[in-house]
Amino acid sequence: MSKQTPTIQTPSPMPFGKYKPFTPIALPDRTWPGAVITQAPIWCSVDLRDGNQALIEPMDAERKRRMFTALVEMGFKEIEVGF
């Protein structure tokens, strides 16, 4: 049996230069459609969301709250919460 060396994944920048900016639509009665994004958003992993997709016994609301509190106390700045 041969040993394989694990491949280290290196992050790559978002290739935003290859995308054309969205042409704004004139909707004078609303303010948010005129907003323009000037930089790429922050990307984060959302593959497990609140964890229920990976658990045999899904978490109840109280356990989710405790998990959220623990993540905040650990210093996480961005937490996606699913309902």
JSON list of C-alpha atoms in Angstrom, two decimals, residues 17-82:
[
{"chain": "A", "resi": 17, "resn": "GLY", "atom": "CA", "xyz": [-12.38, 41.32, -12.24]},
{"chain": "A", "resi": 18, "resn": "LYS", "atom": "CA", "xyz": [-13.97, 38.91, -14.70]},
{"chain": "A", "resi": 19, "resn": "TYR", "atom": "CA", "xyz": [-17.53, 39.91, -13.76]},
{"chain": "A", "resi": 20, "resn": "LYS", "atom": "CA", "xyz": [-19.34, 42.97, -15.13]},
{"chain": "A", "resi": 21, "resn": "PRO", "atom": "CA", "xyz": [-20.94, 45.31, -12.61]},
{"chain": "A", "resi": 22, "resn": "PHE", "atom": "CA", "xyz": [-24.72, 45.08, -12.34]},
{"chain": "A", "resi": 23, "resn": "THR", "atom": "CA", "xyz": [-26.52, 47.91, -14.11]},
{"chain": "A", "resi": 24, "resn": "PRO", "atom": "CA", "xyz": [-28.68, 49.71, -11.51]},
{"chain": "A", "resi": 25, "resn": "ILE", "atom": "CA", "xyz": [-32.44, 49.83, -12.11]},
{"chain": "A", "resi": 26, "resn": "ALA", "atom": "CA", "xyz": [-34.21, 53.14, -11.57]},
{"chain": "A", "resi": 27, "resn": "LEU", "atom": "CA", "xyz": [-36.77, 52.55, -8.80]},
{"chain": "A", "resi": 28, "resn": "PRO", "atom": "CA", "xyz": [-37.32, 55.98, -7.22]},
{"chain": "A", "resi": 29, "resn": "ASP", "atom": "CA", "xyz": [-39.78, 54.73, -4.58]},
{"chain": "A", "resi": 30, "resn": "ARG", "atom": "CA", "xyz": [-37.16, 52.39, -3.04]},
{"chain": "A", "resi": 31, "resn": "THR", "atom": "CA", "xyz": [-33.67, 53.19, -1.78]},
{"chain": "A", "resi": 32, "resn": "TRP", "atom": "CA", "xyz": [-31.86, 49.83, -1.53]},
{"chain": "A", "resi": 33, "resn": "PRO", "atom": "CA", "xyz": [-31.98, 48.85, -5.27]},
{"chain": "A", "resi": 34, "resn": "GLY", "atom": "CA", "xyz": [-29.71, 51.82, -5.99]},
{"chain": "A", "resi": 35, "resn": "ALA", "atom": "CA", "xyz": [-27.03, 50.60, -3.60]},
{"chain": "A", "resi": 36, "resn": "VAL", "atom": "CA", "xyz": [-23.82, 49.46, -5.29]},
{"chain": "A", "resi": 37, "resn": "ILE", "atom": "CA", "xyz": [-21.36, 46.91, -3.89]},
{"chain": "A", "resi": 38, "resn": "THR", "atom": "CA", "xyz": [-17.86, 48.34, -4.22]},
{"chain": "A", "resi": 39, "resn": "GLN", "atom": "CA", "xyz": [-15.84, 45.40, -2.89]},
{"chain": "A", "resi": 40, "resn": "ALA", "atom": "CA", "xyz": [-16.14, 41.63, -2.70]},
{"chain": "A", "resi": 41, "resn": "PRO", "atom": "CA", "xyz": [-18.07, 40.25, 0.30]},
{"chain": "A", "resi": 42, "resn": "ILE", "atom": "CA", "xyz": [-16.42, 38.34, 3.14]},
{"chain": "A", "resi": 43, "resn": "TRP", "atom": "CA", "xyz": [-16.61, 34.62, 2.36]},
{"chain": "A", "resi": 44, "resn": "CYS", "atom": "CA", "xyz": [-17.06, 32.07, 5.12]},
{"chain": "A", "resi": 45, "resn": "SER", "atom": "CA", "xyz": [-17.80, 28.37, 5.32]},
{"chain": "A", "resi": 46, "resn": "VAL", "atom": "CA", "xyz": [-21.48, 27.56, 5.73]},
{"chain": "A", "resi": 47, "resn": "ASP", "atom": "CA", "xyz": [-21.32, 23.83, 5.08]},
{"chain": "A", "resi": 48, "resn": "LEU", "atom": "CA", "xyz": [-22.66, 22.85, 8.52]},
{"chain": "A", "resi": 49, "resn": "ARG", "atom": "CA", "xyz": [-24.76, 25.97, 9.23]},
{"chain": "A", "resi": 50, "resn": "ASP", "atom": "CA", "xyz": [-26.19, 25.42, 12.73]},
{"chain": "A", "resi": 51, "resn": "GLY", "atom": "CA", "xyz": [-24.88, 21.86, 12.88]},
{"chain": "A", "resi": 52, "resn": "ASN", "atom": "CA", "xyz": [-28.18, 20.05, 12.43]},
{"chain": "A", "resi": 53, "resn": "GLN", "atom": "CA", "xyz": [-27.17, 18.62, 9.04]},
{"chain": "A", "resi": 54, "resn": "ALA", "atom": "CA", "xyz": [-24.37, 16.64, 10.69]},
{"chain": "A", "resi": 55, "resn": "LEU", "atom": "CA", "xyz": [-26.07, 15.47, 13.88]},
{"chain": "A", "resi": 56, "resn": "ILE", "atom": "CA", "xyz": [-27.99, 12.24, 14.47]},
{"chain": "A", "resi": 57, "resn": "GLU", "atom": "CA", "xyz": [-30.05, 14.07, 17.09]},
{"chain": "A", "resi": 58, "resn": "PRO", "atom": "CA", "xyz": [-30.71, 17.67, 15.94]},
{"chain": "A", "resi": 59, "resn": "MET", "atom": "CA", "xyz": [-30.19, 20.43, 18.51]},
{"chain": "A", "resi": 60, "resn": "ASP", "atom": "CA", "xyz": [-33.17, 22.04, 20.22]},
{"chain": "A", "resi": 61, "resn": "ALA", "atom": "CA", "xyz": [-33.46, 25.84, 20.58]},
{"chain": "A", "resi": 62, "resn": "GLU", "atom": "CA", "xyz": [-31.80, 25.93, 24.03]},
{"chain": "A", "resi": 63, "resn": "ARG", "atom": "CA", "xyz": [-28.78, 23.90, 22.87]},
{"chain": "A", "resi": 64, "resn": "LYS", "atom": "CA", "xyz": [-28.44, 26.12, 19.78]},
{"chain": "A", "resi": 65, "resn": "ARG", "atom": "CA", "xyz": [-28.46, 29.20, 22.05]},
{"chain": "A", "resi": 66, "resn": "ARG", "atom": "CA", "xyz": [-25.72, 27.69, 24.24]},
{"chain": "A", "resi": 67, "resn": "MET", "atom": "CA", "xyz": [-23.67, 26.83, 21.14]},
{"chain": "A", "resi": 68, "resn": "PHE", "atom": "CA", "xyz": [-24.09, 30.38, 19.82]},
{"chain": "A", "resi": 69, "resn": "THR", "atom": "CA", "xyz": [-23.03, 31.86, 23.18]},
{"chain": "A", "resi": 70, "resn": "ALA", "atom": "CA", "xyz": [-19.99, 29.56, 23.30]},
{"chain": "A", "resi": 71, "resn": "LEU", "atom": "CA", "xyz": [-18.92, 30.60, 19.78]},
{"chain": "A", "resi": 72, "resn": "VAL", "atom": "CA", "xyz": [-19.26, 34.29, 20.68]},
{"chain": "A", "resi": 73, "resn": "GLU", "atom": "CA", "xyz": [-17.21, 33.76, 23.85]},
{"chain": "A", "resi": 74, "resn": "MET", "atom": "CA", "xyz": [-14.52, 32.02, 21.75]},
{"chain": "A", "resi": 75, "resn": "GLY", "atom": "CA", "xyz": [-14.23, 35.15, 19.64]},
{"chain": "A", "resi": 76, "resn": "PHE", "atom": "CA", "xyz": [-16.07, 34.25, 16.45]},
{"chain": "A", "resi": 77, "resn": "LYS", "atom": "CA", "xyz": [-17.09, 37.45, 14.65]},
{"chain": "A", "resi": 78, "resn": "GLU", "atom": "CA", "xyz": [-19.30, 35.95, 11.92]},
{"chain": "A", "resi": 79, "resn": "ILE", "atom": "CA", "xyz": [-21.80, 33.21, 12.71]},
{"chain": "A", "resi": 80, "resn": "GLU", "atom": "CA", "xyz": [-24.48, 32.09, 10.25]},
{"chain": "A", "resi": 81, "resn": "VAL", "atom": "CA", "xyz": [-27.63, 30.99, 12.04]},
{"chain": "A", "resi": 82, "resn": "GLY", "atom": "CA", "xyz": [-30.25, 28.83, 10.32]}
]
